[in-house]
Structures are given as structure tokens and as C-alpha cells.
């Protein structure tokens, strides 16, 4: 796929996801209006939509009708947005800015932000449960996959481990364990949504896509650590250097900048190798992997 075609794929997917998110989010004019306004503020306030792009990319690799992917992509983004709202709270990372704007609890208030996150989480599962065009067993499987990825053995568990580890000395294995759950689980679930939308995915293809997702998820976090240490603003929107202020271990802290960069590059290489079997339909996934490792912000 040429660069213009990749740009077209990204633009097409982002158009789809923005329209679908706007449609599924309750209007700010509907009561409770302030809560709905906060939900829309958190979700529609920008972002690269990497996780929805992975849903569409996995579906593209398998030849899935993109109409079947809109709801799963929204569900992933709702859970991601909820996690960012809660991650920014004073009891968590206590951030004032997200993507260059006041965080949800600063723009509204702490209680409203908590409720907005809660509501987005439940809206994610409603979106999957009511997804048109998908058989009931597919919708159930997607709900289960997202619940596992977002819960105590996934993203939330990773956040708990991350908070518990502040100010302590860690090794690379422990750091990897944290980020496989905190960041990687939702990225892996995004690819799983694309797989599950297929009527009968080839088991080998599904395994290869899952391996791709695992590698990309960990490489994503290593690159985020590198950008944080090097003083830039990360793709997920946290203030540069925040993890260092909170005394959280990063990959550059533990292995050095050069080795951390090599680790990220090797993981992307492994991700790309895992999807070599796919035709040109997997080009969006290849582009996403390259974009993640090459990003400067």
C-alpha cells in the first residue's frame, strides 16, 4: 500500500470513528447535561485513535466489512477515554493537561469526571451488546474480550501495579508485566475485536495477529517512555516527564536509552514478521507499527 493509500485508509477510518462516537455519545442537551458534556469533552477532544485504527486494521487484514467494526472500535475508544479520565485524577497521576487541554476533572470537577469515566465504561459494553450486523455469539465474545482486557487482570490491574510500584526499584521483567497489562491489554483487545468480527477466522491468522498486537503494545509503551525521558509529549497525551516526577521506573531508566530503543525496534520487527503471511490487506497494520516506533510526539 502506497503512502497516499495509507493516508486515505487513516482518513477513512478516522472519519468513521468520529461519526460513530458522536452518534453513540448522549447529546450534551440531554439530562444529566453536565455529565454528558463531560463525556463528550473527554472522547471528542482529539487523539490519534490508534486503538480504533487497530480494530479497522485487523479487520482489513481479514477482509471484514468495516460496517461491522464501527461499534467495536467505539467500545475500545470509550474504555480508553474512561481510563485516561481516571488516570488523570488527583488520586492517580494528578495531571492538569491532556492533549493540550485541561483534563476532565479540571474542566469540570472531580466528581463529574469520575462519573463520566464510569458512564463511558458502561457505554462501551452497551455499544458491543447492541452492535448491528454481528451474531449474538460474536457480540458476547467481544464483551468478554474487552472485559478481560479492561479489568483487574488487564488495564486496571496494570494501573494498580503501576501505582504500587512508585518509588521502588524494579527490574525489566516487572516493568514489562505492568505494561503488558496497563497499556498492552487494550491494544491487544483492539486487534481481537477485528478478529472476532470475522465469521470464521483461520486459527493461524488469529494467532499471528494476536502476536502482532502483543509486540506492538509493548513497543508502544517503550517508545512512550523514550519520549517522556527525551522531554517530548507522548501520544497518549501525558505531560512530558510526569513518570519521572512520580518516581516511576521507565525502560530507559532500567536499560538505558540505546537499549530501550533497540528493544522497541526489535518488538516492531517481530510484530511485522508475525503478519508477513498476510497480503496487502495487512498494510495498514504495518503502517501503524512503523508509525508507533517512528513517532516524535
PDB file of C-alpha atoms in Angstrom:
ATOM      1  CA  UNK A   1       0.000   0.000   0.000  1.00  0.00           C
ATOM      2  CA  UNK A   2       1.476   3.351  -1.002  1.00  0.00           C
ATOM      3  CA  UNK A   3       1.707   6.257   1.410  1.00  0.00           C
ATOM      4  CA  UNK A   4      -1.264   8.102  -0.191  1.00  0.00           C
ATOM      5  CA  UNK A   5      -3.355   4.961   0.191  1.00  0.00           C
ATOM      6  CA  UNK A   6      -2.276   4.626   3.811  1.00  0.00           C
ATOM      7  CA  UNK A   7      -3.239   8.239   4.411  1.00  0.00           C
ATOM      8  CA  UNK A   8      -6.585   7.527   2.756  1.00  0.00           C
ATOM      9  CA  UNK A   9      -7.129   4.482   4.983  1.00  0.00           C
ATOM     10  CA  UNK A  10      -6.340   6.508   8.092  1.00  0.00           C
ATOM     11  CA  UNK A  11      -8.605   9.368   6.989  1.00  0.00           C
ATOM     12  CA  UNK A  12     -11.423   6.969   6.138  1.00  0.00           C
ATOM     13  CA  UNK A  13     -11.184   5.182   9.486  1.00  0.00           C
ATOM     14  CA  UNK A  14     -10.952   8.393  11.476  1.00  0.00           C
ATOM     15  CA  UNK A  15     -13.988   9.764   9.674  1.00  0.00           C
ATOM     16  CA  UNK A  16     -15.897   6.591  10.511  1.00  0.00           C
ATOM     17  CA  UNK A  17     -14.887   6.530  14.163  1.00  0.00           C
ATOM     18  CA  UNK A  18     -15.549  10.223  14.791  1.00  0.00           C
ATOM     19  CA  UNK A  19     -19.027   9.950  13.278  1.00  0.00           C
ATOM     20  CA  UNK A  20     -19.786   6.754  15.212  1.00  0.00           C
ATOM     21  CA  UNK A  21     -18.540   8.165  18.517  1.00  0.00           C
ATOM     22  CA  UNK A  22     -20.592  11.321  18.067  1.00  0.00           C
ATOM     23  CA  UNK A  23     -23.685   9.268  17.303  1.00  0.00           C
ATOM     24  CA  UNK A  24     -23.309   6.942  20.292  1.00  0.00           C
ATOM     25  CA  UNK A  25     -22.463   9.594  22.879  1.00  0.00           C
ATOM     26  CA  UNK A  26     -25.532  11.152  24.512  1.00  0.00           C
ATOM     27  CA  UNK A  27     -26.137  14.759  23.421  1.00  0.00           C
ATOM     28  CA  UNK A  28     -24.970  17.422  25.841  1.00  0.00           C
ATOM     29  CA  UNK A  29     -28.506  18.832  25.781  1.00  0.00           C
ATOM     30  CA  UNK A  30     -29.949  15.668  27.370  1.00  0.00           C
ATOM     31  CA  UNK A  31     -30.088  15.381  31.161  1.00  0.00           C
ATOM     32  CA  UNK A  32     -27.881  14.941  33.075  1.00  0.00           C
ATOM     33  CA  UNK A  33     -26.470  17.561  30.740  1.00  0.00           C
ATOM     34  CA  UNK A  34     -23.240  18.301  32.625  1.00  0.00           C
ATOM     35  CA  UNK A  35     -22.322  14.619  32.782  1.00  0.00           C
ATOM     36  CA  UNK A  36     -22.999  14.152  29.067  1.00  0.00           C
ATOM     37  CA  UNK A  37     -20.991  17.272  28.274  1.00  0.00           C
ATOM     38  CA  UNK A  38     -18.038  15.871  30.238  1.00  0.00           C
ATOM     39  CA  UNK A  39     -18.285  12.538  28.422  1.00  0.00           C
ATOM     40  CA  UNK A  40     -18.240  14.264  25.045  1.00  0.00           C
ATOM     41  CA  UNK A  41     -15.413  16.539  26.145  1.00  0.00           C
ATOM     42  CA  UNK A  42     -13.255  13.571  27.083  1.00  0.00           C
ATOM     43  CA  UNK A  43     -13.974  11.467  23.997  1.00  0.00           C
ATOM     44  CA  UNK A  44     -14.230  14.042  21.219  1.00  0.00           C
ATOM     45  CA  UNK A  45     -11.280  16.166  22.328  1.00  0.00           C
ATOM     46  CA  UNK A  46      -8.804  14.856  19.771  1.00  0.00           C
ATOM     47  CA  UNK A  47      -6.370  11.979  19.833  1.00  0.00           C
ATOM     48  CA  UNK A  48      -4.827   9.745  17.189  1.00  0.00           C
ATOM     49  CA  UNK A  49      -7.461   6.991  17.623  1.00  0.00           C
ATOM     50  CA  UNK A  50      -4.706   4.367  17.500  1.00  0.00           C
ATOM     51  CA  UNK A  51      -6.859   1.667  19.097  1.00  0.00           C
ATOM     52  CA  UNK A  52      -9.799   2.094  16.703  1.00  0.00           C
ATOM     53  CA  UNK A  53      -7.301   2.128  13.828  1.00  0.00           C
ATOM     54  CA  UNK A  54      -6.056  -1.253  15.059  1.00  0.00           C
ATOM     55  CA  UNK A  55      -9.634  -2.576  15.068  1.00  0.00           C
ATOM     56  CA  UNK A  56     -10.110  -1.465  11.478  1.00  0.00           C
ATOM     57  CA  UNK A  57      -6.605  -2.610  10.506  1.00  0.00           C
ATOM     58  CA  UNK A  58      -7.127  -6.134  11.843  1.00  0.00           C
ATOM     59  CA  UNK A  59     -10.482  -6.277  10.110  1.00  0.00           C
ATOM     60  CA  UNK A  60      -8.917  -5.093   6.861  1.00  0.00           C
ATOM     61  CA  UNK A  61      -6.297  -7.841   7.067  1.00  0.00           C
ATOM     62  CA  UNK A  62      -9.058 -10.439   7.346  1.00  0.00           C
ATOM     63  CA  UNK A  63     -11.423  -8.883   4.820  1.00  0.00           C
ATOM     64  CA  UNK A  64     -14.101  -7.904   7.359  1.00  0.00           C
ATOM     65  CA  UNK A  65     -16.830  -5.465   6.308  1.00  0.00           C
ATOM     66  CA  UNK A  66     -15.898  -2.167   8.034  1.00  0.00           C
ATOM     67  CA  UNK A  67     -19.570  -1.613   8.916  1.00  0.00           C
ATOM     68  CA  UNK A  68     -19.156  -4.444  11.413  1.00  0.00           C
ATOM     69  CA  UNK A  69     -16.179  -2.741  13.039  1.00  0.00           C
ATOM     70  CA  UNK A  70     -17.634   0.667  13.942  1.00  0.00           C
ATOM     71  CA  UNK A  71     -19.207  -0.396  17.239  1.00  0.00           C
ATOM     72  CA  UNK A  72     -16.193  -2.457  18.411  1.00  0.00           C
ATOM     73  CA  UNK A  73     -13.921   0.482  17.544  1.00  0.00           C
ATOM     74  CA  UNK A  74     -16.148   2.825  19.566  1.00  0.00           C
ATOM     75  CA  UNK A  75     -16.200   0.421  22.503  1.00  0.00           C
ATOM     76  CA  UNK A  76     -12.404   0.305  22.607  1.00  0.00           C
ATOM     77  CA  UNK A  77     -12.173   4.088  22.435  1.00  0.00           C
ATOM     78  CA  UNK A  78     -14.775   4.577  25.173  1.00  0.00           C
ATOM     79  CA  UNK A  79     -12.790   2.343  27.527  1.00  0.00           C
ATOM     80  CA  UNK A  80      -9.575   4.131  26.592  1.00  0.00           C
ATOM     81  CA  UNK A  81     -11.154   7.551  27.234  1.00  0.00           C
ATOM     82  CA  UNK A  82     -12.525   6.416  30.589  1.00  0.00           C
ATOM     83  CA  UNK A  83      -9.095   5.151  31.585  1.00  0.00           C
ATOM     84  CA  UNK A  84      -7.490   8.493  30.734  1.00  0.00           C
ATOM     85  CA  UNK A  85     -10.066  10.417  32.770  1.00  0.00           C
ATOM     86  CA  UNK A  86      -9.393   8.273  35.828  1.00  0.00           C
ATOM     87  CA  UNK A  87      -5.631   8.148  35.224  1.00  0.00           C
ATOM     88  CA  UNK A  88      -5.517  11.965  35.361  1.00  0.00           C
ATOM     89  CA  UNK A  89      -7.370  12.242  38.689  1.00  0.00           C
ATOM     90  CA  UNK A  90      -5.620  13.645  41.785  1.00  0.00           C
ATOM     91  CA  UNK A  91      -5.683  10.202  43.409  1.00  0.00           C
ATOM     92  CA  UNK A  92      -3.851   8.759  40.395  1.00  0.00           C
ATOM     93  CA  UNK A  93      -1.365  10.798  38.345  1.00  0.00           C
ATOM     94  CA  UNK A  94      -2.864  14.210  39.183  1.00  0.00           C
ATOM     95  CA  UNK A  95      -2.456  15.712  35.714  1.00  0.00           C
ATOM     96  CA  UNK A  96      -3.743  19.121  34.703  1.00  0.00           C
ATOM     97  CA  UNK A  97      -3.487  18.739  30.928  1.00  0.00           C
ATOM     98  CA  UNK A  98      -4.497  16.090  28.451  1.00  0.00           C
ATOM     99  CA  UNK A  99      -3.802  16.626  24.733  1.00  0.00           C
ATOM    100  CA  UNK A 100      -3.107  20.281  25.355  1.00  0.00           C
ATOM    101  CA  UNK A 101      -6.420  20.918  27.136  1.00  0.00           C
ATOM    102  CA  UNK A 102      -7.456  20.876  30.791  1.00  0.00           C
ATOM    103  CA  UNK A 103      -8.083  17.340  31.987  1.00  0.00           C
ATOM    104  CA  UNK A 104     -11.690  16.359  32.561  1.00  0.00           C
ATOM    105  CA  UNK A 105     -11.606  16.938  36.313  1.00  0.00           C
ATOM    106  CA  UNK A 106     -10.084  20.394  35.736  1.00  0.00           C
ATOM    107  CA  UNK A 107     -12.528  21.375  33.005  1.00  0.00           C
ATOM    108  CA  UNK A 108     -15.494  20.207  35.095  1.00  0.00           C
ATOM    109  CA  UNK A 109     -14.910  18.879  38.611  1.00  0.00           C
ATOM    110  CA  UNK A 110     -13.582  15.714  40.181  1.00  0.00           C
ATOM    111  CA  UNK A 111     -16.949  14.090  40.886  1.00  0.00           C
ATOM    112  CA  UNK A 112     -18.228  14.761  37.373  1.00  0.00           C
ATOM    113  CA  UNK A 113     -15.012  13.367  35.886  1.00  0.00           C
ATOM    114  CA  UNK A 114     -15.324  10.144  37.898  1.00  0.00           C
ATOM    115  CA  UNK A 115     -18.933   9.719  36.802  1.00  0.00           C
ATOM    116  CA  UNK A 116     -18.041  10.479  33.186  1.00  0.00           C
ATOM    117  CA  UNK A 117     -15.439   7.734  33.266  1.00  0.00           C
ATOM    118  CA  UNK A 118     -17.910   5.323  34.838  1.00  0.00           C
ATOM    119  CA  UNK A 119     -20.528   6.142  32.211  1.00  0.00           C
ATOM    120  CA  UNK A 120     -18.092   5.724  29.318  1.00  0.00           C
ATOM    121  CA  UNK A 121     -17.076   2.312  30.584  1.00  0.00           C
ATOM    122  CA  UNK A 122     -20.658   1.080  30.661  1.00  0.00           C
ATOM    123  CA  UNK A 123     -21.419   2.729  27.301  1.00  0.00           C
ATOM    124  CA  UNK A 124     -18.612   0.643  25.782  1.00  0.00           C
ATOM    125  CA  UNK A 125     -20.361  -2.593  26.685  1.00  0.00           C
ATOM    126  CA  UNK A 126     -23.735  -1.262  25.570  1.00  0.00           C
ATOM    127  CA  UNK A 127     -22.189  -0.436  22.191  1.00  0.00           C
ATOM    128  CA  UNK A 128     -20.985  -4.024  21.806  1.00  0.00           C
ATOM    129  CA  UNK A 129     -24.162  -5.634  23.126  1.00  0.00           C
ATOM    130  CA  UNK A 130     -26.272  -3.687  20.617  1.00  0.00           C
ATOM    131  CA  UNK A 131     -23.830  -3.873  17.688  1.00  0.00           C
ATOM    132  CA  UNK A 132     -25.815  -4.297  14.457  1.00  0.00           C
ATOM    133  CA  UNK A 133     -24.868  -6.975  11.965  1.00  0.00           C
ATOM    134  CA  UNK A 134     -22.957  -9.158  14.416  1.00  0.00           C
ATOM    135  CA  UNK A 135     -24.277 -12.513  15.575  1.00  0.00           C
ATOM    136  CA  UNK A 136     -25.077 -12.777  19.266  1.00  0.00           C
ATOM    137  CA  UNK A 137     -22.165 -15.145  19.923  1.00  0.00           C
ATOM    138  CA  UNK A 138     -19.805 -12.639  18.328  1.00  0.00           C
ATOM    139  CA  UNK A 139     -21.123  -9.805  20.478  1.00  0.00           C
ATOM    140  CA  UNK A 140     -20.801 -11.930  23.613  1.00  0.00           C
ATOM    141  CA  UNK A 141     -17.234 -12.863  22.711  1.00  0.00           C
ATOM    142  CA  UNK A 142     -16.350  -9.196  22.165  1.00  0.00           C
ATOM    143  CA  UNK A 143     -17.879  -8.200  25.500  1.00  0.00           C
ATOM    144  CA  UNK A 144     -15.879 -10.924  27.245  1.00  0.00           C
ATOM    145  CA  UNK A 145     -12.654  -9.958  25.459  1.00  0.00           C
ATOM    146  CA  UNK A 146     -12.984  -6.277  26.329  1.00  0.00           C
ATOM    147  CA  UNK A 147     -13.971  -7.037  29.931  1.00  0.00           C
ATOM    148  CA  UNK A 148     -10.858  -9.178  30.399  1.00  0.00           C
ATOM    149  CA  UNK A 149      -8.643  -6.527  28.835  1.00  0.00           C
ATOM    150  CA  UNK A 150     -10.071  -3.684  30.915  1.00  0.00           C
ATOM    151  CA  UNK A 151     -10.431  -5.394  34.289  1.00  0.00           C
ATOM    152  CA  UNK A 152      -8.264  -6.380  37.232  1.00  0.00           C
ATOM    153  CA  UNK A 153      -6.270  -8.832  35.128  1.00  0.00           C
ATOM    154  CA  UNK A 154      -5.800  -6.274  32.383  1.00  0.00           C
ATOM    155  CA  UNK A 155      -5.674  -2.491  32.208  1.00  0.00           C
ATOM    156  CA  UNK A 156      -6.993  -1.698  35.698  1.00  0.00           C
ATOM    157  CA  UNK A 157      -4.743  -4.312  37.245  1.00  0.00           C
ATOM    158  CA  UNK A 158      -1.786  -2.814  35.414  1.00  0.00           C
ATOM    159  CA  UNK A 159      -2.650   0.618  36.768  1.00  0.00           C
ATOM    160  CA  UNK A 160      -2.832  -0.803  40.286  1.00  0.00           C
ATOM    161  CA  UNK A 161       0.594  -2.407  39.872  1.00  0.00           C
ATOM    162  CA  UNK A 162       1.963   0.833  38.455  1.00  0.00           C
ATOM    163  CA  UNK A 163       0.722   2.862  41.418  1.00  0.00           C
ATOM    164  CA  UNK A 164       2.065   0.308  43.891  1.00  0.00           C
ATOM    165  CA  UNK A 165       5.487   0.402  42.231  1.00  0.00           C
ATOM    166  CA  UNK A 166       6.026   4.178  42.535  1.00  0.00           C
ATOM    167  CA  UNK A 167       9.365   4.941  44.140  1.00  0.00           C
ATOM    168  CA  UNK A 168      10.516   1.322  44.182  1.00  0.00           C
ATOM    169  CA  UNK A 169      13.345  -0.333  42.288  1.00  0.00           C
ATOM    170  CA  UNK A 170      12.101  -2.619  39.531  1.00  0.00           C
ATOM    171  CA  UNK A 171      13.631  -4.965  37.006  1.00  0.00           C
ATOM    172  CA  UNK A 172      12.698  -5.152  33.345  1.00  0.00           C
ATOM    173  CA  UNK A 173      10.522  -8.236  33.842  1.00  0.00           C
ATOM    174  CA  UNK A 174       8.367  -6.438  36.431  1.00  0.00           C
ATOM    175  CA  UNK A 175       8.091  -3.331  34.277  1.00  0.00           C
ATOM    176  CA  UNK A 176       7.088  -5.442  31.290  1.00  0.00           C
ATOM    177  CA  UNK A 177       4.477  -7.220  33.425  1.00  0.00           C
ATOM    178  CA  UNK A 178       2.960  -3.855  34.394  1.00  0.00           C
ATOM    179  CA  UNK A 179       2.798  -2.503  30.866  1.00  0.00           C
ATOM    180  CA  UNK A 180       1.553  -5.703  29.249  1.00  0.00           C
ATOM    181  CA  UNK A 181      -1.495  -5.158  31.446  1.00  0.00           C
ATOM    182  CA  UNK A 182      -1.753  -1.362  31.736  1.00  0.00           C
ATOM    183  CA  UNK A 183      -1.147  -0.448  28.081  1.00  0.00           C
ATOM    184  CA  UNK A 184      -0.843  -3.661  26.117  1.00  0.00           C
ATOM    185  CA  UNK A 185      -4.096  -5.344  27.144  1.00  0.00           C
ATOM    186  CA  UNK A 186      -6.332  -2.770  25.457  1.00  0.00           C
ATOM    187  CA  UNK A 187      -4.177  -2.693  22.326  1.00  0.00           C
ATOM    188  CA  UNK A 188      -4.403  -6.472  22.158  1.00  0.00           C
ATOM    189  CA  UNK A 189      -8.182  -6.272  22.660  1.00  0.00           C
ATOM    190  CA  UNK A 190      -8.447  -3.802  19.772  1.00  0.00           C
ATOM    191  CA  UNK A 191      -6.917  -6.346  17.395  1.00  0.00           C
ATOM    192  CA  UNK A 192      -9.098  -9.069  18.915  1.00  0.00           C
ATOM    193  CA  UNK A 193     -12.194  -7.037  18.009  1.00  0.00           C
ATOM    194  CA  UNK A 194     -11.184  -7.188  14.365  1.00  0.00           C
ATOM    195  CA  UNK A 195     -10.538 -10.930  14.580  1.00  0.00           C
ATOM    196  CA  UNK A 196     -13.834 -11.642  16.325  1.00  0.00           C
ATOM    197  CA  UNK A 197     -15.797  -9.682  13.717  1.00  0.00           C
ATOM    198  CA  UNK A 198     -14.784 -12.295  11.111  1.00  0.00           C
ATOM    199  CA  UNK A 199     -17.217 -15.174  10.617  1.00  0.00           C
ATOM    200  CA  UNK A 200     -14.571 -17.898  10.957  1.00  0.00           C
ATOM    201  CA  UNK A 201     -11.007 -16.605  11.205  1.00  0.00           C
ATOM    202  CA  UNK A 202      -8.201 -19.016  10.408  1.00  0.00           C
ATOM    203  CA  UNK A 203      -6.644 -20.038  13.774  1.00  0.00           C
ATOM    204  CA  UNK A 204      -3.114 -19.449  12.492  1.00  0.00           C
ATOM    205  CA  UNK A 205      -4.050 -15.991  11.215  1.00  0.00           C
ATOM    206  CA  UNK A 206      -5.724 -15.141  14.521  1.00  0.00           C
ATOM    207  CA  UNK A 207      -2.627 -16.245  16.444  1.00  0.00           C
ATOM    208  CA  UNK A 208      -0.359 -14.181  14.202  1.00  0.00           C
ATOM    209  CA  UNK A 209      -2.493 -11.078  14.648  1.00  0.00           C
ATOM    210  CA  UNK A 210      -2.537 -11.588  18.406  1.00  0.00           C
ATOM    211  CA  UNK A 211       1.261 -11.863  18.461  1.00  0.00           C
ATOM    212  CA  UNK A 212       1.447  -8.678  16.412  1.00  0.00           C
ATOM    213  CA  UNK A 213      -0.750  -6.931  18.977  1.00  0.00           C
ATOM    214  CA  UNK A 214       1.335  -8.117  21.946  1.00  0.00           C
ATOM    215  CA  UNK A 215       4.556  -6.835  20.358  1.00  0.00           C
ATOM    216  CA  UNK A 216       3.054  -3.528  19.254  1.00  0.00           C
ATOM    217  CA  UNK A 217       1.543  -2.947  22.707  1.00  0.00           C
ATOM    218  CA  UNK A 218       4.870  -3.300  24.494  1.00  0.00           C
ATOM    219  CA  UNK A 219       6.770  -1.329  21.850  1.00  0.00           C
ATOM    220  CA  UNK A 220       4.194   1.452  22.222  1.00  0.00           C
ATOM    221  CA  UNK A 221       4.985   1.793  25.927  1.00  0.00           C
ATOM    222  CA  UNK A 222       8.749   1.661  25.460  1.00  0.00           C
ATOM    223  CA  UNK A 223       8.527   4.409  22.854  1.00  0.00           C
ATOM    224  CA  UNK A 224       6.317   6.426  25.200  1.00  0.00           C
ATOM    225  CA  UNK A 225       8.953   6.084  27.918  1.00  0.00           C
ATOM    226  CA  UNK A 226      11.626   7.229  25.471  1.00  0.00           C
ATOM    227  CA  UNK A 227       9.635  10.310  24.529  1.00  0.00           C
ATOM    228  CA  UNK A 228       8.966  11.056  28.187  1.00  0.00           C
ATOM    229  CA  UNK A 229      12.673  10.885  29.051  1.00  0.00           C
ATOM    230  CA  UNK A 230      13.663  12.890  26.000  1.00  0.00           C
ATOM    231  CA  UNK A 231      11.310  15.675  27.034  1.00  0.00           C
ATOM    232  CA  UNK A 232       8.534  15.463  24.435  1.00  0.00           C
ATOM    233  CA  UNK A 233       4.791  14.962  24.877  1.00  0.00           C
ATOM    234  CA  UNK A 234       3.637  11.392  24.383  1.00  0.00           C
ATOM    235  CA  UNK A 235       0.985  10.101  22.032  1.00  0.00           C
ATOM    236  CA  UNK A 236      -1.325   9.267  24.904  1.00  0.00           C
ATOM    237  CA  UNK A 237      -1.148  12.886  25.989  1.00  0.00           C
ATOM    238  CA  UNK A 238       0.573  12.830  29.346  1.00  0.00           C
ATOM    239  CA  UNK A 239       2.762  15.730  30.362  1.00  0.00           C
ATOM    240  CA  UNK A 240       6.392  15.074  29.484  1.00  0.00           C
ATOM    241  CA  UNK A 241       8.444  13.827  32.395  1.00  0.00           C
ATOM    242  CA  UNK A 242       5.420  13.018  34.568  1.00  0.00           C
ATOM    243  CA  UNK A 243       6.534   9.452  35.280  1.00  0.00           C
ATOM    244  CA  UNK A 244       9.883  10.772  36.467  1.00  0.00           C
ATOM    245  CA  UNK A 245       8.191  13.211  38.832  1.00  0.00           C
ATOM    246  CA  UNK A 246       6.197  10.311  40.302  1.00  0.00           C
ATOM    247  CA  UNK A 247       9.377   8.207  40.514  1.00  0.00           C
ATOM    248  CA  UNK A 248       8.003   5.550  38.197  1.00  0.00           C
ATOM    249  CA  UNK A 249      10.565   3.311  36.573  1.00  0.00           C
ATOM    250  CA  UNK A 250      10.870   3.522  32.794  1.00  0.00           C
ATOM    251  CA  UNK A 251      12.668   1.359  30.263  1.00  0.00           C
ATOM    252  CA  UNK A 252      15.414   3.976  29.695  1.00  0.00           C
ATOM    253  CA  UNK A 253      15.946   4.136  33.467  1.00  0.00           C
ATOM    254  CA  UNK A 254      16.482   0.390  33.678  1.00  0.00           C
ATOM    255  CA  UNK A 255      18.354  -0.441  30.479  1.00  0.00           C
ATOM    256  CA  UNK A 256      19.494   2.915  29.086  1.00  0.00           C
ATOM    257  CA  UNK A 257      18.310   4.905  26.079  1.00  0.00           C
ATOM    258  CA  UNK A 258      20.171   2.931  23.428  1.00  0.00           C
ATOM    259  CA  UNK A 259      18.996  -0.480  24.612  1.00  0.00           C
ATOM    260  CA  UNK A 260      15.417   0.760  25.098  1.00  0.00           C
ATOM    261  CA  UNK A 261      15.375   1.985  21.504  1.00  0.00           C
ATOM    262  CA  UNK A 262      16.743  -1.358  20.349  1.00  0.00           C
ATOM    263  CA  UNK A 263      14.092  -3.223  22.352  1.00  0.00           C
ATOM    264  CA  UNK A 264      11.313  -1.184  20.746  1.00  0.00           C
ATOM    265  CA  UNK A 265      12.730  -1.692  17.260  1.00  0.00           C
ATOM    266  CA  UNK A 266      13.084  -5.456  17.816  1.00  0.00           C
ATOM    267  CA  UNK A 267       9.484  -5.709  19.007  1.00  0.00           C
ATOM    268  CA  UNK A 268       8.236  -3.872  15.931  1.00  0.00           C
ATOM    269  CA  UNK A 269      10.339  -6.199  13.796  1.00  0.00           C
ATOM    270  CA  UNK A 270       8.741  -9.190  15.482  1.00  0.00           C
ATOM    271  CA  UNK A 271       5.289  -7.670  15.007  1.00  0.00           C
ATOM    272  CA  UNK A 272       5.898  -7.180  11.295  1.00  0.00           C
ATOM    273  CA  UNK A 273       7.312 -10.680  10.936  1.00  0.00           C
ATOM    274  CA  UNK A 274       4.212 -12.159  12.527  1.00  0.00           C
ATOM    275  CA  UNK A 275       1.948 -10.717   9.808  1.00  0.00           C
ATOM    276  CA  UNK A 276       4.183 -11.491   6.821  1.00  0.00           C
ATOM    277  CA  UNK A 277       1.745 -14.222   5.796  1.00  0.00           C
ATOM    278  CA  UNK A 278      -0.957 -11.668   5.071  1.00  0.00           C
ATOM    279  CA  UNK A 279      -1.476  -9.988   1.722  1.00  0.00           C
ATOM    280  CA  UNK A 280      -1.679  -6.268   1.048  1.00  0.00           C
ATOM    281  CA  UNK A 281      -4.737  -6.160   3.288  1.00  0.00           C
ATOM    282  CA  UNK A 282      -2.376  -6.057   6.273  1.00  0.00           C
ATOM    283  CA  UNK A 283      -0.580  -2.934   5.023  1.00  0.00           C
ATOM    284  CA  UNK A 284      -2.485  -0.682   7.464  1.00  0.00           C
ATOM    285  CA  UNK A 285      -1.191  -2.794  10.365  1.00  0.00           C
ATOM    286  CA  UNK A 286       2.339  -2.491   9.008  1.00  0.00           C
ATOM    287  CA  UNK A 287       1.928   1.258   8.716  1.00  0.00           C
ATOM    288  CA  UNK A 288       0.581   1.537  12.273  1.00  0.00           C
ATOM    289  CA  UNK A 289       3.549  -0.431  13.638  1.00  0.00           C
ATOM    290  CA  UNK A 290       6.015   1.793  11.820  1.00  0.00           C
ATOM    291  CA  UNK A 291       4.226   4.961  12.869  1.00  0.00           C
ATOM    292  CA  UNK A 292       4.294   3.980  16.532  1.00  0.00           C
ATOM    293  CA  UNK A 293       8.033   3.415  16.614  1.00  0.00           C
ATOM    294  CA  UNK A 294       8.777   6.465  14.481  1.00  0.00           C
ATOM    295  CA  UNK A 295       6.586   8.962  16.305  1.00  0.00           C
ATOM    296  CA  UNK A 296       8.171  12.059  17.823  1.00  0.00           C
ATOM    297  CA  UNK A 297       5.205  13.148  19.969  1.00  0.00           C
TER     298      UNK A 297
END
